[in-house]
Amino acid sequence: MFVLGIIELKNVSKSFDNKTNVIDDLNLTIESGEFVVLLGPSGSGKSTILRMIAGLEPITKGDLFIKGKRQNDVPAKDRDIAMVFQNYALYPHMTVFDNIAFGLKVRKVNKGKIEEKVEKVAEMLGLTSYLKRKPKDLSGGQQQRVALGRAIVRDTDIFLMDEPLSNLDAKLRTTMREELVQLHRELSATTIFVTHDQTEAMTMADKIVVINEGKVQQIGTPAEIYNYPANLFVAGFIGSPAMNLLPLQENRSGFAFAGQMIQTPGFTTQPDGLILGIRPEDCKISGKGYPVKITFIEDLGADQYIHGISGGRKVVIRESPDKRFRIGQHTFFTMNPEKISWFDKKTGKRLEPADEPFTGDELRVYHG
Amino acid sequence: MAKREKIEKLILFLILLAIGLFMVFPMVWMMLSSLKTTEEILGGSLTLLPSDPQWSNFPKALEMAPFLRFVWNSFFTASVIVIVQLFLSSLLAYALTQMEFKGRNTLFMIVLSTYMLPAAATYVPSYVIISRLGLMDSLAGIIVSNLANVFTIFLLRQNFLKVPKELIEAARADGASEWTILWKIVAPMSKNALINASILSFVLNFNNYLWPSLITNSEENYLISVGLNRFFNTQGAFEQTFPLIMAATVISVLPLLIIYFVLQKYFISAVSSSSGLKG
């Protein structure tokens, strides 16, 4: 069955100066009820996309459809979208009650109904005893809840959230993350969540859209993005510590790394130079394999990350904490061949082994 | 170190006190003189306090001319001007700060540039306009010709700029119209600026003299400043009526004094917010 997305961006471009495109020819379909995370480094244009959907930023080129209707020229106030801002954007002169009620008041909802709804939302967010306070008398977490309340009370089916957790401290951020996921489950509203924090993206998203320099790099579930990065940017951006990306030397008989020949599969397209990608957890220190000199050990309690130099390249290897290593030690490491990602050195794109045909149904990998 | 600072503070305090006394002296002199006799004021020996307070100067002054009417005229025109001016200036300042349109900055520059014109240069064209509108010699004429005030527009614009952009956007996403955003978000958040602007504008219009004196002829339309002038300075018997002039002047400043005491804290911020801008 062909389902039209609740939000569709078709060939959308955005330029602030009519010269360079901050967003370049973007195509994105968001389905009803999804929790979609737009993930990218700062300046990647992810917030701009959100603001275009909200109607706060005009679209330079292309079309935006919400529920099948073109929205380019519909002002923000008529789009019936609820938005949560990074700095919460609470009205400082209004009480918590009035802040939450504002969206209903401007829509001329009758007073009794407003009271009923605000109280229900306040209860849901644990704000009941704060309704008469002003925003400045609340903690960061409470302010965040008010901002959410203002969005929830509107009963709209589209939520836009622009880095709503980035101003909270680490602990509160974890709690709010859970609460947001819980909330999404209860309300099942389509949510677009912008963040530069990959942990937020991995833990909350049904679907992650990785964005860099105004272009979609990859769209997929957190697992797809993590295990099958579509290009070098995604491979390097997702995961902490990042994936080891090791350029291979090409010689007459094949490809080599650190003086060792590496068995490469046949590829569907002929690569122009090869980069091997392997995550730290898929490497093991061993008596054989690729030589590595340990330069630094990061002990995190549950794991330890062994940083070293191999073949003139920095590598990171995750090891169990009970093993003992020392800085300066010369040893070897192996890689799990099944977990290796291959990238074309020239284009930076992921290469698919020819013998294991890649099934497009499972993965929606966008080669941007 | 601390001692030196204390001494410096003391010196500064004394200097400010001296300047303060110097500034307030005419006011005190006026009030005391309103209770003196002509002889006491103009006689050879200078006395500070009236030997026998002449309270009757006040009813006498009120008999000479309808000063209460003049005070009312001033109060009424200044109040209407302030209300309408604030309303109109808010609209323009909002458009200049929160709405995107072509020529927005140019419009602001044009508005600002009129501030550089000396007021006297606008009198002749304004006079013609007021007379064409048929508003000569009327309070309406005084009101209409003072509705636009560049300074108020400027002050409000600067303060509307301080409202975080995210709040405006949040309100738009909440479904608020521009009109609602202006009156429910921007104006309440700029409350102090609005109060400051109204105080400055009220004082200016209450004390306005030259322009009202040009366009009003009949006594019933005199503002207090005009009335005081017409009834004393232009009369020959200036000396005899000196205490009465003082009494009338005291009556004329009373409304401002009352407003000053009520809104004291705003007055201070109003003046400091306009410093460096008012020449």
mmCIF file of N, CA and C in Angstrom, chain B residues 221-275:
data_model
loop_
_atom_site.group_PDB
_atom_site.id
_atom_site.type_symbol
_atom_site.label_atom_id
_atom_site.label_comp_id
_atom_site.label_asym_id
_atom_site.label_seq_id
_atom_site.Cartn_x
_atom_site.Cartn_y
_atom_site.Cartn_z
ATOM 1 N N ASN B 221 -9.099 77.618 24.756
ATOM 2 C CA ASN B 221 -8.229 76.562 24.238
ATOM 3 C C ASN B 221 -6.773 76.697 24.679
ATOM 4 N N TYR B 222 -6.512 77.655 25.581
ATOM 5 C CA TYR B 222 -5.128 77.828 26.032
ATOM 6 C C TYR B 222 -4.658 76.632 26.837
ATOM 7 N N LEU B 223 -3.412 76.276 26.584
ATOM 8 C CA LEU B 223 -2.763 75.346 27.499
ATOM 9 C C LEU B 223 -2.219 76.178 28.648
ATOM 10 N N ILE B 224 -1.845 75.541 29.733
ATOM 11 C CA ILE B 224 -1.406 76.278 30.923
ATOM 12 C C ILE B 224 -0.192 77.153 30.623
ATOM 13 N N SER B 225 0.722 76.611 29.807
ATOM 14 C CA SER B 225 1.931 77.378 29.510
ATOM 15 C C SER B 225 1.579 78.656 28.746
ATOM 16 N N VAL B 226 0.663 78.509 27.810
ATOM 17 C CA VAL B 226 0.237 79.658 27.015
ATOM 18 C C VAL B 226 -0.523 80.646 27.896
ATOM 19 N N GLY B 227 -1.417 80.084 28.714
ATOM 20 C CA GLY B 227 -2.239 80.932 29.584
ATOM 21 C C GLY B 227 -1.400 81.760 30.529
ATOM 22 N N LEU B 228 -0.404 81.143 31.140
ATOM 23 C CA LEU B 228 0.461 81.868 32.076
ATOM 24 C C LEU B 228 1.116 83.049 31.377
ATOM 25 N N ASN B 229 1.633 82.763 30.226
ATOM 26 C CA ASN B 229 2.334 83.788 29.474
ATOM 27 C C ASN B 229 1.411 84.950 29.117
ATOM 28 N N ARG B 230 0.267 84.596 28.476
ATOM 29 C CA ARG B 230 -0.649 85.638 28.017
ATOM 30 C C ARG B 230 -1.122 86.534 29.151
ATOM 31 N N PHE B 231 -1.391 85.921 30.301
ATOM 32 C CA PHE B 231 -2.015 86.696 31.352
ATOM 33 C C PHE B 231 -1.067 87.517 32.188
ATOM 34 N N PHE B 232 0.201 87.222 32.103
ATOM 35 C CA PHE B 232 1.103 88.015 32.937
ATOM 36 C C PHE B 232 2.157 88.768 32.140
ATOM 37 N N ASN B 233 2.880 88.045 31.352
ATOM 38 C CA ASN B 233 3.981 88.689 30.651
ATOM 39 C C ASN B 233 3.508 89.798 29.730
ATOM 40 N N THR B 234 2.323 89.563 29.127
ATOM 41 C CA THR B 234 1.863 90.561 28.171
ATOM 42 C C THR B 234 1.088 91.684 28.836
ATOM 43 N N GLN B 235 0.795 91.522 30.131
ATOM 44 C CA GLN B 235 0.094 92.599 30.820
ATOM 45 C C GLN B 235 1.099 93.584 31.386
ATOM 46 N N GLY B 236 0.700 94.810 31.416
ATOM 47 C CA GLY B 236 1.618 95.837 31.875
ATOM 48 C C GLY B 236 1.965 95.730 33.345
ATOM 49 N N ALA B 237 0.958 95.407 34.138
ATOM 50 C CA ALA B 237 1.143 95.458 35.590
ATOM 51 C C ALA B 237 1.863 94.225 36.107
ATOM 52 N N PHE B 238 3.001 94.012 35.548
ATOM 53 C CA PHE B 238 3.785 92.832 35.835
ATOM 54 C C PHE B 238 4.193 92.763 37.305
ATOM 55 N N GLU B 239 4.664 93.880 37.799
ATOM 56 C CA GLU B 239 5.217 93.886 39.150
ATOM 57 C C GLU B 239 4.174 93.597 40.228
ATOM 58 N N GLN B 240 2.992 94.200 40.057
ATOM 59 C CA GLN B 240 1.976 94.000 41.077
ATOM 60 C C GLN B 240 1.563 92.543 41.199
ATOM 61 N N THR B 241 1.619 91.847 40.081
ATOM 62 C CA THR B 241 1.056 90.497 40.091
ATOM 63 C C THR B 241 2.111 89.422 40.309
ATOM 64 N N PHE B 242 3.288 89.806 40.662
ATOM 65 C CA PHE B 242 4.362 88.816 40.770
ATOM 66 C C PHE B 242 4.006 87.622 41.667
ATOM 67 N N PRO B 243 3.532 87.851 42.900
ATOM 68 C CA PRO B 243 3.188 86.694 43.747
ATOM 69 C C PRO B 243 2.088 85.840 43.119
ATOM 70 N N LEU B 244 1.177 86.518 42.371
ATOM 71 C CA LEU B 244 0.088 85.780 41.744
ATOM 72 C C LEU B 244 0.618 84.892 40.614
ATOM 73 N N ILE B 245 1.606 85.436 39.892
ATOM 74 C CA ILE B 245 2.240 84.626 38.846
ATOM 75 C C ILE B 245 2.822 83.365 39.463
ATOM 76 N N MET B 246 3.503 83.572 40.596
ATOM 77 C CA MET B 246 4.115 82.425 41.264
ATOM 78 C C MET B 246 3.054 81.436 41.710
ATOM 79 N N ALA B 247 1.970 81.931 42.251
ATOM 80 C CA ALA B 247 0.892 81.054 42.715
ATOM 81 C C ALA B 247 0.320 80.255 41.536
ATOM 82 N N ALA B 248 0.079 80.969 40.431
ATOM 83 C CA ALA B 248 -0.466 80.299 39.250
ATOM 84 C C ALA B 248 0.515 79.247 38.718
ATOM 85 N N THR B 249 1.788 79.604 38.767
ATOM 86 C CA THR B 249 2.795 78.655 38.281
ATOM 87 C C THR B 249 2.829 77.401 39.152
ATOM 88 N N VAL B 250 2.701 77.618 40.463
ATOM 89 C CA VAL B 250 2.668 76.456 41.355
ATOM 90 C C VAL B 250 1.484 75.558 40.998
ATOM 91 N N ILE B 251 0.335 76.193 40.747
ATOM 92 C CA ILE B 251 -0.837 75.406 40.358
ATOM 93 C C ILE B 251 -0.536 74.616 39.075
ATOM 94 N N SER B 252 0.174 75.256 38.168
ATOM 95 C CA SER B 252 0.419 74.620 36.872
ATOM 96 C C SER B 252 1.380 73.427 36.978
ATOM 97 N N VAL B 253 2.287 73.467 37.941
ATOM 98 C CA VAL B 253 3.221 72.332 38.015
ATOM 99 C C VAL B 253 2.707 71.216 38.930
ATOM 100 N N LEU B 254 1.620 71.506 39.674
ATOM 101 C CA LEU B 254 1.129 70.502 40.610
ATOM 102 C C LEU B 254 0.843 69.137 39.969
ATOM 103 N N PRO B 255 0.115 69.128 38.853
ATOM 104 C CA PRO B 255 -0.165 67.797 38.266
ATOM 105 C C PRO B 255 1.119 67.038 37.971
ATOM 106 N N LEU B 256 2.127 67.726 37.454
ATOM 107 C CA LEU B 256 3.390 67.051 37.138
ATOM 108 C C LEU B 256 4.072 66.545 38.396
ATOM 109 N N LEU B 257 4.009 67.381 39.460
ATOM 110 C CA LEU B 257 4.640 66.967 40.716
ATOM 111 C C LEU B 257 3.983 65.706 41.266
ATOM 112 N N ILE B 258 2.642 65.688 41.201
ATOM 113 C CA ILE B 258 1.926 64.515 41.716
ATOM 114 C C ILE B 258 2.353 63.279 40.902
ATOM 115 N N ILE B 259 2.336 63.417 39.567
ATOM 116 C CA ILE B 259 2.731 62.304 38.714
ATOM 117 C C ILE B 259 4.160 61.876 39.043
ATOM 118 N N TYR B 260 5.017 62.853 39.266
ATOM 119 C CA TYR B 260 6.408 62.536 39.567
ATOM 120 C C TYR B 260 6.519 61.679 40.825
ATOM 121 N N PHE B 261 5.791 62.072 41.876
ATOM 122 C CA PHE B 261 5.920 61.313 43.119
ATOM 123 C C PHE B 261 5.351 59.907 42.979
ATOM 124 N N VAL B 262 4.274 59.788 42.208
ATOM 125 C CA VAL B 262 3.672 58.456 42.036
ATOM 126 C C VAL B 262 4.590 57.555 41.218
ATOM 127 N N LEU B 263 5.164 58.088 40.164
ATOM 128 C CA LEU B 263 5.919 57.264 39.218
ATOM 129 C C LEU B 263 7.423 57.497 39.310
ATOM 130 N N GLN B 264 7.877 57.892 40.508
ATOM 131 C CA GLN B 264 9.270 58.283 40.688
ATOM 132 C C GLN B 264 10.280 57.313 40.067
ATOM 133 N N LYS B 265 10.099 56.006 40.337
ATOM 134 C CA LYS B 265 11.131 55.062 39.891
ATOM 135 C C LYS B 265 11.177 54.987 38.357
ATOM 136 N N TYR B 266 10.000 55.159 37.747
ATOM 137 C CA TYR B 266 9.981 55.128 36.282
ATOM 138 C C TYR B 266 10.612 56.383 35.696
ATOM 139 N N PHE B 267 10.424 57.505 36.405
ATOM 140 C CA PHE B 267 10.999 58.758 35.926
ATOM 141 C C PHE B 267 12.503 58.633 35.750
ATOM 142 N N ILE B 268 13.122 58.046 36.771
ATOM 143 C CA ILE B 268 14.582 57.932 36.739
ATOM 144 C C ILE B 268 15.017 57.075 35.558
ATOM 145 N N SER B 269 14.334 55.923 35.369
ATOM 146 C CA SER B 269 14.737 55.071 34.252
ATOM 147 C C SER B 269 14.375 55.725 32.922
ATOM 148 N N ALA B 270 13.311 56.516 32.915
ATOM 149 C CA ALA B 270 12.927 57.191 31.671
ATOM 150 C C ALA B 270 14.003 58.170 31.246
ATOM 151 N N VAL B 271 14.479 58.926 32.225
ATOM 152 C CA VAL B 271 15.488 59.924 31.894
ATOM 153 C C VAL B 271 16.798 59.247 31.489
ATOM 154 N N SER B 272 17.169 58.183 32.226
ATOM 155 C CA SER B 272 18.436 57.545 31.862
ATOM 156 C C SER B 272 18.314 56.802 30.530
ATOM 157 N N SER B 273 17.105 56.320 30.203
ATOM 158 C CA SER B 273 16.953 55.629 28.922
ATOM 159 C C SER B 273 17.000 56.613 27.756
ATOM 160 N N SER B 274 16.752 57.897 28.054
ATOM 161 C CA SER B 274 16.750 58.857 26.951
ATOM 162 C C SER B 274 18.055 59.642 26.888
ATOM 163 N N SER B 275 18.915 59.431 27.898
ATOM 164 C CA SER B 275 20.130 60.233 27.922
ATOM 165 C C SER B 275 21.018 59.888 26.740
#
